[in-house]
XYZ file of C-alpha atoms in Angstrom:
667
model
C 30.909 130.369 -37.767
C 34.544 129.100 -39.102
C 35.949 131.725 -35.567
C 33.630 129.698 -33.551
C 34.914 126.337 -34.532
C 38.720 127.439 -33.898
C 37.166 127.932 -30.327
C 35.338 124.803 -30.299
C 39.019 123.484 -31.480
C 40.433 124.869 -29.018
C 38.461 123.954 -26.107
C 38.549 120.043 -27.212
C 42.859 120.227 -27.414
C 43.225 121.903 -23.357
C 40.221 119.312 -22.014
C 42.910 116.059 -23.918
C 45.673 117.993 -22.854
C 43.747 118.135 -18.769
C 43.114 114.616 -19.301
C 46.341 113.250 -20.472
C 47.815 115.136 -17.332
C 45.798 113.303 -14.725
C 45.670 110.036 -16.119
C 49.813 110.240 -16.581
C 50.115 111.124 -13.051
C 47.304 108.608 -12.224
C 49.715 105.781 -14.325
C 53.259 106.706 -12.889
C 51.270 106.056 -9.412
C 50.487 102.876 -10.330
C 54.268 101.777 -11.526
C 55.407 103.165 -8.418
C 53.069 100.709 -6.121
C 54.049 98.067 -8.133
C 57.863 98.481 -7.577
C 56.995 98.709 -3.944
C 55.480 95.475 -4.048
C 57.109 92.772 -2.144
C 58.135 89.386 -4.606
C 56.315 86.682 -4.021
C 58.157 83.651 -2.036
C 56.596 81.406 -4.317
C 58.837 83.117 -7.210
C 61.436 80.990 -9.316
C 64.469 82.406 -7.115
C 67.219 82.552 -10.228
C 64.660 84.970 -12.239
C 66.158 88.299 -10.996
C 63.275 91.115 -11.558
C 65.879 93.231 -12.811
C 68.610 91.202 -14.392
C 66.728 88.720 -16.126
C 66.691 85.055 -16.746
C 69.672 83.170 -15.335
C 71.907 80.716 -17.031
C 74.213 78.029 -16.560
C 77.573 77.643 -17.868
C 78.925 74.602 -16.576
C 80.743 74.008 -14.355
C 80.803 70.093 -13.939
C 84.300 69.862 -14.524
C 84.782 73.066 -11.534
C 82.314 70.420 -9.431
C 85.128 67.402 -10.214
C 87.834 69.182 -9.365
C 86.029 69.947 -5.876
C 85.198 66.923 -5.176
C 88.967 65.492 -6.030
C 90.119 68.569 -4.486
C 88.079 67.144 -1.273
C 89.245 63.138 -1.457
C 92.431 64.317 -0.943
C 92.139 65.684 1.953
C 91.714 70.181 1.121
C 89.350 71.521 3.204
C 87.611 73.311 0.603
C 84.590 76.453 1.127
C 81.452 77.421 -1.632
C 82.477 81.389 -1.270
C 79.475 83.463 -2.803
C 78.563 83.072 -6.669
C 80.135 86.176 -8.370
C 77.625 88.072 -10.694
C 78.586 88.453 -13.339
C 76.160 90.675 -15.004
C 73.350 90.488 -17.846
C 72.989 89.913 -21.470
C 71.080 91.627 -24.214
C 72.867 89.893 -26.977
C 73.934 86.404 -28.444
C 77.598 87.878 -28.782
C 77.809 89.481 -25.130
C 76.286 86.122 -24.351
C 78.799 84.601 -25.663
C 81.505 86.895 -24.446
C 80.430 86.729 -20.652
C 80.622 82.533 -21.087
C 83.650 82.345 -22.499
C 84.592 84.704 -19.027
C 83.325 82.035 -16.524
C 84.924 79.179 -18.663
C 87.934 80.652 -18.158
C 87.351 81.235 -14.749
C 86.127 77.477 -13.858
C 89.656 76.462 -15.176
C 91.613 78.971 -13.365
C 89.869 77.889 -10.268
C 90.639 73.983 -11.758
C 93.790 74.763 -11.409
C 93.736 76.193 -8.013
C 92.366 73.409 -5.950
C 94.755 70.789 -8.308
C 97.817 72.479 -6.676
C 95.986 72.528 -2.989
C 95.126 68.585 -3.806
C 98.479 67.338 -4.503
C 99.725 69.801 -1.415
C 97.550 68.436 0.390
C 98.475 64.666 -0.714
C 102.627 65.663 -0.134
C 102.476 67.463 3.330
C 99.357 64.467 4.309
C 101.688 62.206 3.386
C 104.911 64.138 5.530
C 102.319 63.698 8.128
C 100.892 60.365 8.047
C 104.882 58.999 7.959
C 105.713 61.534 11.477
C 102.147 60.345 12.776
C 103.188 56.824 12.226
C 106.764 57.492 13.976
C 104.698 59.693 17.123
C 102.407 56.290 17.939
C 105.471 54.359 17.804
C 107.047 56.859 20.200
C 104.572 57.760 21.759
C 103.693 53.758 22.839
C 107.441 53.182 24.349
C 107.292 56.566 25.668
C 103.674 55.042 27.822
C 106.962 52.215 28.443
C 108.877 54.335 29.425
C 107.136 56.732 31.757
C 105.494 53.283 33.758
C 109.213 52.233 34.313
C 110.147 55.725 35.659
C 107.123 56.051 37.780
C 108.813 52.181 39.660
C 111.966 53.620 39.481
C 111.401 57.181 40.869
C 109.394 55.251 43.694
C 112.710 52.467 44.044
C 114.593 56.183 44.190
C 112.928 57.465 46.677
C 113.331 54.596 49.082
C 116.961 54.213 48.214
C 117.328 57.661 49.164
C 115.769 57.303 52.183
C 118.451 54.108 52.586
C 121.339 56.295 51.439
C 120.674 59.884 54.038
C 120.414 57.404 56.703
C 123.523 54.956 55.982
C 125.236 58.580 55.395
C 123.976 59.696 58.515
C 125.734 56.562 60.374
C 128.442 57.300 58.906
C 128.681 61.202 60.194
C 127.821 60.032 63.710
C 131.261 57.169 63.242
C 133.679 59.329 61.069
C 136.283 59.434 63.799
C 136.113 55.111 63.991
C 138.299 52.667 62.719
C 137.945 51.772 58.959
C 135.156 55.050 58.076
C 135.866 57.948 56.016
C 137.345 61.318 57.765
C 134.800 63.377 55.803
C 131.538 61.156 54.371
C 130.846 61.197 50.627
C 128.850 59.567 48.645
C 130.608 57.101 46.244
C 128.934 57.537 42.652
C 131.301 55.764 40.918
C 131.029 52.058 39.934
C 134.321 50.111 38.755
C 136.001 47.277 40.747
C 135.672 44.467 38.103
C 135.944 44.522 33.870
C 137.600 40.618 33.392
C 136.072 40.430 29.676
C 137.141 43.921 28.591
C 139.096 44.656 25.402
C 142.831 45.776 25.708
C 144.365 47.726 22.836
C 146.693 50.563 22.219
C 145.952 52.695 19.932
C 148.886 54.797 19.207
C 151.009 51.532 18.624
C 153.196 51.174 21.287
C 155.172 47.650 20.880
C 154.623 44.937 23.166
C 156.904 42.630 23.972
C 156.613 38.707 24.728
C 158.487 36.537 27.397
C 161.817 36.177 25.591
C 161.641 39.920 23.844
C 160.994 41.245 27.347
C 164.080 39.871 28.463
C 166.486 40.401 25.957
C 165.380 44.386 26.697
C 166.093 43.649 29.889
C 169.238 42.634 29.334
C 170.684 44.804 26.751
C 169.176 47.906 28.149
C 169.045 48.502 31.939
C 170.938 45.135 33.860
C 174.127 46.860 33.525
C 172.940 49.593 35.175
C 171.736 48.152 37.464
C 175.052 46.377 39.087
C 176.262 42.924 38.856
C 174.516 42.114 42.144
C 171.132 40.316 41.139
C 169.870 40.983 44.108
C 169.585 44.556 42.760
C 167.020 44.444 40.373
C 167.805 40.718 37.770
C 166.608 38.590 40.210
C 162.789 40.348 40.417
C 162.698 41.119 36.668
C 163.289 36.998 35.971
C 160.729 36.318 38.183
C 158.058 38.635 37.188
C 158.986 37.950 33.608
C 158.394 33.958 34.501
C 155.026 34.350 36.306
C 153.353 36.571 33.862
C 150.254 34.950 32.130
C 147.906 35.569 28.964
C 146.043 38.563 30.932
C 148.958 40.271 31.277
C 151.182 42.375 28.742
C 154.758 43.451 28.678
C 155.415 46.734 27.759
C 158.455 49.274 28.329
C 157.803 52.596 29.777
C 160.252 55.363 28.735
C 161.432 58.768 29.933
C 158.696 61.195 28.976
C 157.289 59.128 25.837
C 153.269 58.408 26.329
C 151.754 55.195 26.372
C 148.207 54.477 25.699
C 146.088 51.958 27.029
C 141.929 51.188 26.207
C 139.582 49.243 27.460
C 136.462 48.729 25.492
C 134.053 46.374 26.020
C 133.442 47.123 29.978
C 130.247 45.920 31.035
C 129.793 46.175 34.856
C 130.922 50.196 35.010
C 128.705 53.445 35.375
C 128.762 56.661 36.831
C 125.648 58.105 38.420
C 123.550 55.045 36.516
C 125.429 56.388 33.145
C 127.303 53.690 31.451
C 130.724 53.225 31.058
C 132.020 51.903 27.544
C 135.469 52.514 27.497
C 139.022 53.890 30.131
C 141.706 55.288 28.300
C 145.360 54.866 30.572
C 147.495 57.272 29.446
C 151.203 56.237 31.734
C 154.739 58.512 31.044
C 157.723 57.575 32.647
C 158.750 60.303 34.789
C 161.478 59.304 36.615
C 162.882 56.071 37.376
C 165.598 57.138 40.060
C 168.595 55.829 38.495
C 170.832 56.653 36.745
C 171.495 55.737 33.180
C 168.576 54.251 33.536
C 165.314 56.107 31.229
C 163.411 52.362 31.050
C 160.916 50.390 32.466
C 159.452 47.296 32.533
C 155.799 47.063 33.265
C 152.774 44.656 32.948
C 149.690 46.186 31.418
C 146.696 44.305 33.422
C 143.522 42.904 31.121
C 140.897 43.679 33.433
C 142.009 47.987 33.647
C 140.433 47.961 37.734
C 143.101 45.955 38.459
C 145.747 48.415 36.686
C 149.461 47.168 36.212
C 152.792 46.046 37.731
C 156.430 48.307 37.670
C 159.915 47.602 38.326
C 161.534 49.996 40.062
C 164.545 48.325 40.576
C 165.010 50.362 44.113
C 164.553 53.707 42.361
C 162.527 56.387 43.015
C 160.076 55.411 40.530
C 157.480 58.703 39.526
C 155.367 57.471 36.658
C 151.993 59.745 35.428
C 148.545 58.398 34.623
C 145.966 60.088 32.796
C 142.962 58.780 32.895
C 139.718 58.701 30.755
C 136.067 57.739 30.860
C 133.569 57.395 28.003
C 129.970 57.269 27.890
C 128.239 54.504 25.072
C 128.130 57.268 22.258
C 131.789 57.830 22.789
C 131.548 61.135 24.625
C 134.075 61.967 27.627
C 131.832 61.818 30.742
C 132.912 64.012 33.436
C 133.590 61.743 37.210
C 133.489 64.778 38.932
C 132.139 63.219 43.186
C 133.450 59.907 41.931
C 135.546 58.327 45.001
C 138.709 56.271 43.949
C 140.388 53.630 45.744
C 144.448 54.255 46.893
C 144.935 51.140 49.038
C 147.234 48.878 49.314
C 150.252 51.317 50.195
C 153.150 49.367 51.801
C 155.447 51.529 53.910
C 158.385 48.791 55.058
C 161.873 47.925 55.817
C 165.198 46.238 53.249
C 166.120 43.042 54.229
C 169.228 41.311 53.502
C 167.891 39.754 50.579
C 167.270 43.346 49.165
C 170.728 44.334 49.987
C 171.335 47.679 48.232
C 167.848 49.139 50.663
C 169.163 46.608 53.352
C 167.481 48.678 56.525
C 165.963 51.428 54.550
C 162.204 52.777 54.423
C 160.908 51.189 51.555
C 157.789 53.102 50.520
C 154.777 53.179 47.533
C 153.214 55.657 47.122
C 150.331 58.065 45.190
C 153.094 61.138 44.576
C 150.149 63.594 43.490
C 146.144 63.571 42.646
C 144.440 66.328 40.856
C 141.410 65.675 43.280
C 141.377 65.454 47.148
C 142.157 63.496 49.094
C 140.132 62.100 52.485
C 141.421 60.283 54.884
C 140.220 56.793 56.298
C 140.195 57.462 60.132
C 142.746 54.899 62.316
C 144.770 54.543 58.299
C 148.559 54.553 58.196
C 148.289 56.890 54.664
C 147.904 60.065 55.244
C 148.280 63.219 53.043
C 151.671 64.504 53.165
C 153.323 68.285 52.680
C 154.651 66.359 49.782
C 150.956 66.756 47.686
C 151.388 62.450 47.878
C 149.612 60.462 49.938
C 150.938 57.377 51.681
C 152.775 56.074 54.606
C 154.846 58.141 56.856
C 156.564 55.610 58.812
C 155.594 51.422 58.875
C 152.546 49.684 58.055
C 153.960 46.388 57.386
C 155.305 45.031 60.625
C 154.229 45.426 64.022
C 157.819 44.915 65.425
C 159.015 47.973 64.053
C 155.594 50.004 65.099
C 153.107 49.132 62.533
C 149.930 49.061 63.973
C 149.115 44.849 61.797
C 151.694 42.735 60.389
C 149.965 43.410 56.237
C 148.920 39.889 56.499
C 146.567 41.302 58.243
C 145.056 43.979 55.912
C 147.271 44.216 52.753
C 144.318 42.614 50.735
C 141.465 42.922 49.466
C 139.544 40.493 51.941
C 140.902 41.829 55.048
C 138.889 43.452 56.866
C 141.379 45.940 57.867
C 142.389 46.669 54.115
C 141.732 50.511 55.368
C 144.681 50.694 57.266
C 146.637 50.974 54.565
C 144.264 53.004 51.966
C 142.882 56.767 51.575
C 140.094 57.809 49.326
C 140.330 60.102 46.324
C 137.610 62.531 45.459
C 137.869 63.320 41.825
C 137.266 67.293 41.340
C 138.084 66.913 37.244
C 137.006 65.557 34.082
C 140.326 64.555 33.663
C 141.854 62.481 36.278
C 145.567 62.894 36.692
C 147.862 60.484 39.520
C 151.456 60.277 39.849
C 152.491 56.983 41.404
C 155.748 55.814 42.327
C 157.784 53.987 44.644
C 160.638 54.444 46.786
C 162.803 52.758 46.981
C 160.888 48.971 46.403
C 161.016 46.360 43.785
C 158.285 45.493 42.328
C 155.445 47.489 42.257
C 150.875 46.591 41.965
C 149.136 49.890 41.280
C 144.955 49.274 41.223
C 142.901 52.546 39.968
C 139.404 51.519 41.166
C 136.368 52.162 43.416
C 136.363 49.573 45.981
C 136.936 51.748 48.868
C 138.633 50.683 51.541
C 137.103 52.686 53.774
C 133.632 50.700 55.270
C 130.252 50.825 54.679
C 130.258 54.010 51.942
C 127.294 53.431 49.756
C 126.918 54.414 46.772
C 124.367 57.645 45.997
C 120.833 56.998 44.350
C 121.077 58.326 41.324
C 117.245 60.267 40.598
C 115.846 58.675 36.872
C 115.429 61.166 34.258
C 111.860 61.155 33.564
C 110.923 60.574 29.698
C 110.104 63.350 27.538
C 106.780 62.390 25.615
C 106.817 62.556 21.964
C 105.421 65.610 20.291
C 102.427 65.155 18.424
C 102.931 66.420 14.914
C 100.186 69.020 13.565
C 97.552 67.664 10.717
C 98.163 70.231 8.241
C 95.123 71.826 6.520
C 94.965 73.274 2.954
C 92.449 75.419 2.197
C 90.702 76.474 -1.186
C 87.650 77.766 -1.679
C 85.471 77.646 -4.862
C 82.719 79.910 -6.021
C 80.144 80.086 -8.530
C 79.473 82.263 -11.481
C 76.054 83.752 -12.182
C 74.894 84.932 -15.224
C 71.473 86.176 -16.679
C 69.823 86.965 -19.928
C 67.892 89.674 -20.650
C 64.702 88.572 -23.277
C 64.919 90.617 -25.840
C 61.013 91.123 -27.103
C 59.646 92.954 -30.529
C 55.914 93.594 -31.393
C 54.928 93.912 -34.689
C 51.944 95.148 -36.560
C 50.832 92.799 -40.065
C 47.962 93.034 -42.562
C 46.106 90.479 -43.639
C 48.572 88.503 -45.679
C 51.084 89.538 -42.873
C 53.359 92.318 -43.660
C 54.438 94.862 -41.819
C 52.641 97.784 -41.366
C 53.919 100.144 -38.770
C 53.611 103.604 -38.890
C 51.139 102.815 -42.414
C 47.923 104.208 -42.887
C 45.391 100.903 -43.484
C 41.410 101.263 -44.793
C 38.771 101.960 -41.283
C 37.506 97.982 -41.293
C 40.931 96.263 -42.452
C 41.637 93.734 -41.038
C 45.502 94.122 -38.343
C 47.243 91.611 -37.198
C 50.210 91.815 -33.660
C 52.612 89.580 -33.314
C 54.073 89.012 -29.928
C 57.238 87.505 -30.601
C 60.517 87.402 -27.914
C 64.667 86.328 -28.879
C 64.516 82.636 -27.583
C 65.571 81.317 -24.242
C 69.769 80.487 -24.421
C 70.717 77.204 -23.671
C 71.273 76.657 -20.138
C 68.263 78.919 -19.193
C 67.106 78.252 -16.057
C 63.751 76.254 -15.492
C 60.685 78.540 -17.372
C 57.682 77.802 -15.356
C 55.962 80.377 -16.728
C 55.802 82.641 -20.157
C 53.199 85.523 -20.158
C 52.309 87.997 -22.745
C 50.285 91.285 -21.644
C 48.872 93.475 -23.975
C 45.995 96.424 -23.848
C 44.160 96.438 -27.011
C 43.660 100.271 -28.510
C 40.363 101.809 -27.973
C 38.540 101.299 -31.183
C 40.184 97.727 -32.711
C 38.340 95.110 -32.576
C 39.638 91.852 -31.416
C 38.776 88.797 -33.133
C 38.943 86.174 -30.368
C 38.506 82.800 -31.833
C 40.923 84.203 -34.840
C 43.623 85.243 -32.026
C 43.731 82.071 -29.873
C 43.504 79.244 -33.504
C 46.438 81.957 -34.170
C 48.216 81.293 -30.639
C 47.515 77.424 -30.667
C 50.749 77.607 -27.718
C 48.707 79.460 -25.238
C 45.522 80.160 -23.042
C 44.150 82.973 -24.396
C 41.961 85.308 -22.571
C 40.538 88.734 -22.956
C 38.242 91.094 -20.899
C 36.186 93.478 -22.656
C 35.800 95.922 -20.181
C 39.373 96.858 -19.731
C 40.079 95.644 -22.975
C 43.225 93.289 -21.543
C 43.925 90.507 -23.820
C 46.526 87.874 -21.949
C 48.616 84.982 -23.608
C 49.514 82.366 -21.489
C 51.897 79.498 -22.114
C 50.292 76.593 -22.006
C 52.045 73.023 -20.096
C 52.816 71.644 -22.732
C 54.937 74.409 -23.933
C 56.508 74.486 -20.945
C 56.801 71.412 -21.226
C 58.793 71.985 -24.274
C 61.008 74.731 -23.137
C 62.317 73.322 -20.541
C 62.892 69.469 -22.429
C 66.916 70.049 -22.653
C 67.723 72.690 -21.202
C 71.001 72.955 -22.291
C 70.078 73.549 -26.083
C 68.619 76.698 -27.177
C 64.121 77.263 -26.301
C 62.284 78.822 -29.342
C 59.275 81.028 -27.705
C 56.585 80.899 -30.275
C 55.118 84.281 -30.950
C 51.647 84.501 -30.194
C 49.130 86.719 -32.630
C 46.112 89.327 -31.609
C 44.128 89.510 -35.282
C 41.195 92.111 -35.141
C 39.612 94.852 -37.185
C 40.141 98.662 -36.862
C 37.276 99.989 -36.607
C 37.325 104.243 -35.807
C 38.296 106.841 -39.085
C 40.513 109.112 -38.354
C 42.294 107.461 -35.373
C 45.943 105.804 -35.016
C 46.117 102.616 -33.258
C 49.178 102.466 -31.102
C 50.082 99.336 -28.811
C 53.029 97.664 -27.307
C 53.344 94.030 -25.063
C 54.666 92.643 -21.890
C 56.252 89.897 -21.163
C 56.542 88.150 -18.207
C 58.534 85.338 -16.966
C 57.766 82.977 -13.790
C 56.024 85.471 -12.495
C 59.188 87.973 -11.524
C 61.428 89.153 -15.036
C 58.570 91.692 -17.114
C 59.704 93.221 -19.897
C 58.196 95.191 -22.555
C 58.415 95.734 -25.981
C 58.068 97.987 -28.677
C 55.361 100.323 -30.052
C 53.861 99.752 -32.881
C 51.069 102.049 -34.585
C 49.027 102.271 -38.091
C 46.980 104.850 -38.401
C 42.955 104.891 -40.483
C 42.108 108.072 -42.888
C 40.421 110.759 -41.520
C 36.254 111.137 -42.712
C 35.430 113.310 -45.441
C 33.981 116.725 -43.643
C 30.040 118.072 -44.692
C 29.318 121.669 -44.417
C 25.905 122.139 -42.182
C 22.792 123.998 -44.229
C 20.991 125.574 -41.394
C 21.533 128.813 -39.307
C 23.922 129.342 -36.617
C 21.685 128.390 -33.945
C 20.734 125.307 -36.193
C 24.239 124.717 -36.541
C 26.128 124.932 -32.803
C 24.018 122.314 -31.212
C 25.704 119.762 -33.043
C 28.403 121.147 -33.570
C 28.970 121.403 -29.932
C 27.731 117.991 -29.206
C 30.190 116.740 -31.945
C 32.969 118.570 -30.025
C 32.223 117.588 -26.601
C 31.938 113.719 -27.793
C 35.707 114.102 -29.942
C 36.906 115.065 -27.022
C 35.185 112.142 -24.458
C 36.579 109.653 -27.297
C 39.935 111.103 -27.212
C 40.314 110.840 -23.160
C 39.331 107.557 -23.640
C 42.089 107.206 -26.577
C 44.357 108.873 -24.178
C 43.675 106.769 -21.051
C 44.255 103.760 -23.355
C 47.373 104.584 -24.956
C 48.846 105.217 -21.184
C 48.135 101.572 -20.722
C 49.775 100.285 -22.913
C 52.415 102.104 -22.345
C 56.158 101.591 -20.014
């Protein structure tokens, strides 16, 4: 009998093990299938099936910094959210919130720095843009003028080329340059020029000039007044307010500056100043190392000097300046050398009576261009002057002086030659041989016929460069934090005493309390809170008592599957979301019922579902009921075998159901 019982017990255990393995495999397959199901698009986006409930950290200061930076001109972009993970405790949650606050503060400082940079650079840009707009308006005006000037230039250039062709055809005719050249210098009259002596050279009054002459020069000329005294006294008496009396001393430069020039140009560029430097090189008179001169107020009229019938040699250096004070390179300019006389001394000038008297350009660091028909030619000694008499027809001249020796004479070319500048600084030696009073004028009034000025091509204006608007960039991001609610299942007696793992009487009241930690401050919007519990076999649910103990929930129970569902009512959901800046407690639903089977262990856990997305399982609790006392059979083996067999099979079936129930309760 005993052996038979052991065999039956062993058979029952084998059947239980087989059923457990099969049901476990089925349960695992179901879990895998559920895990692979797609997430419904209607689920709240912020709830994560793995991470839990999203918890917001105040980002208002960051948002304000973003708005302020944009207002200051910063191009702000939002980067992807940064996942700060999930917290499972209040301490961990507080630490992660502090980390996020620090991150936000760091981003705020970066945005403020970008805003400051933007304000500075955009202010600079605004200034540059305003200047550009002004410059652009001026450029448009200048461009219109340039277009007009260019059209005029093209017209003038065509006329110039035609004139030059005409000069080339007539270069061998009287009054035409033998080598046609264009005139780029306008330097003909400056009556309003301001004259000065920058080196402080002495100027003289009429009486002072006379005194100097009498004391230093007169005695060296001889006793005859006709030897020079008469000439001096005459010129001293007729000198006017436009003429300044000076004394040239041998080898001592005398510098004269002319400003306020109004009519002078080179290649279209304004000439604002001209500077002459005179240096007496020789008088040709024994004992005479100084020479009286009259400096003209108009630089184009230039000067008079007294030669006293000697061999005057005066070096003259010429510099032109633009409006910015820069030296102008006048290369290519044409200078007028005219009124160069060659005569014969008379009895009125007994010192040179019957001798040749000649006015000369002794040297020039440019090129001489002769005029066809002129008496002035390039000389072997490097100068330019008349080789023969050009004053008197009776002495072989083609014309008398009255016919050519004036700017108004049509034959003025007869006593002239042209000088072409080939160096930035003009260097001339002027002088005379056995003349008394000599006038030398430096200007551009060429005596050759129809020497036109070459038109100057206008310079196109340079368009201003538009400043580039600075682009100051910055980025920001939000931090995402989740919390995993901690759930706990308690098993209680009728007096709400914890009876987990205890043995209780069959038929006693056993309660299951389903608790979860509060939703933290900053939690996302909660749409649903659902507790699911599959009750163990042998536990008899008191549905009405359960509903009464769980007033915040709609309670549904499926007796066939023993599935119990608590769904948070609308009022509860509203209460949870009423102020998401504060922590929201979640009332614990209560399962009320009895344990009805003897010798049974009742194990149970529940699932918490939030927003149909995040699910978490509770701990497992258990209570047991005592075994029913054993009863010995009073009949033989045959009479006992059948009831025992039926009992074993019944126990096996019950055990299988209990295993299945337990597996349904496990995660």
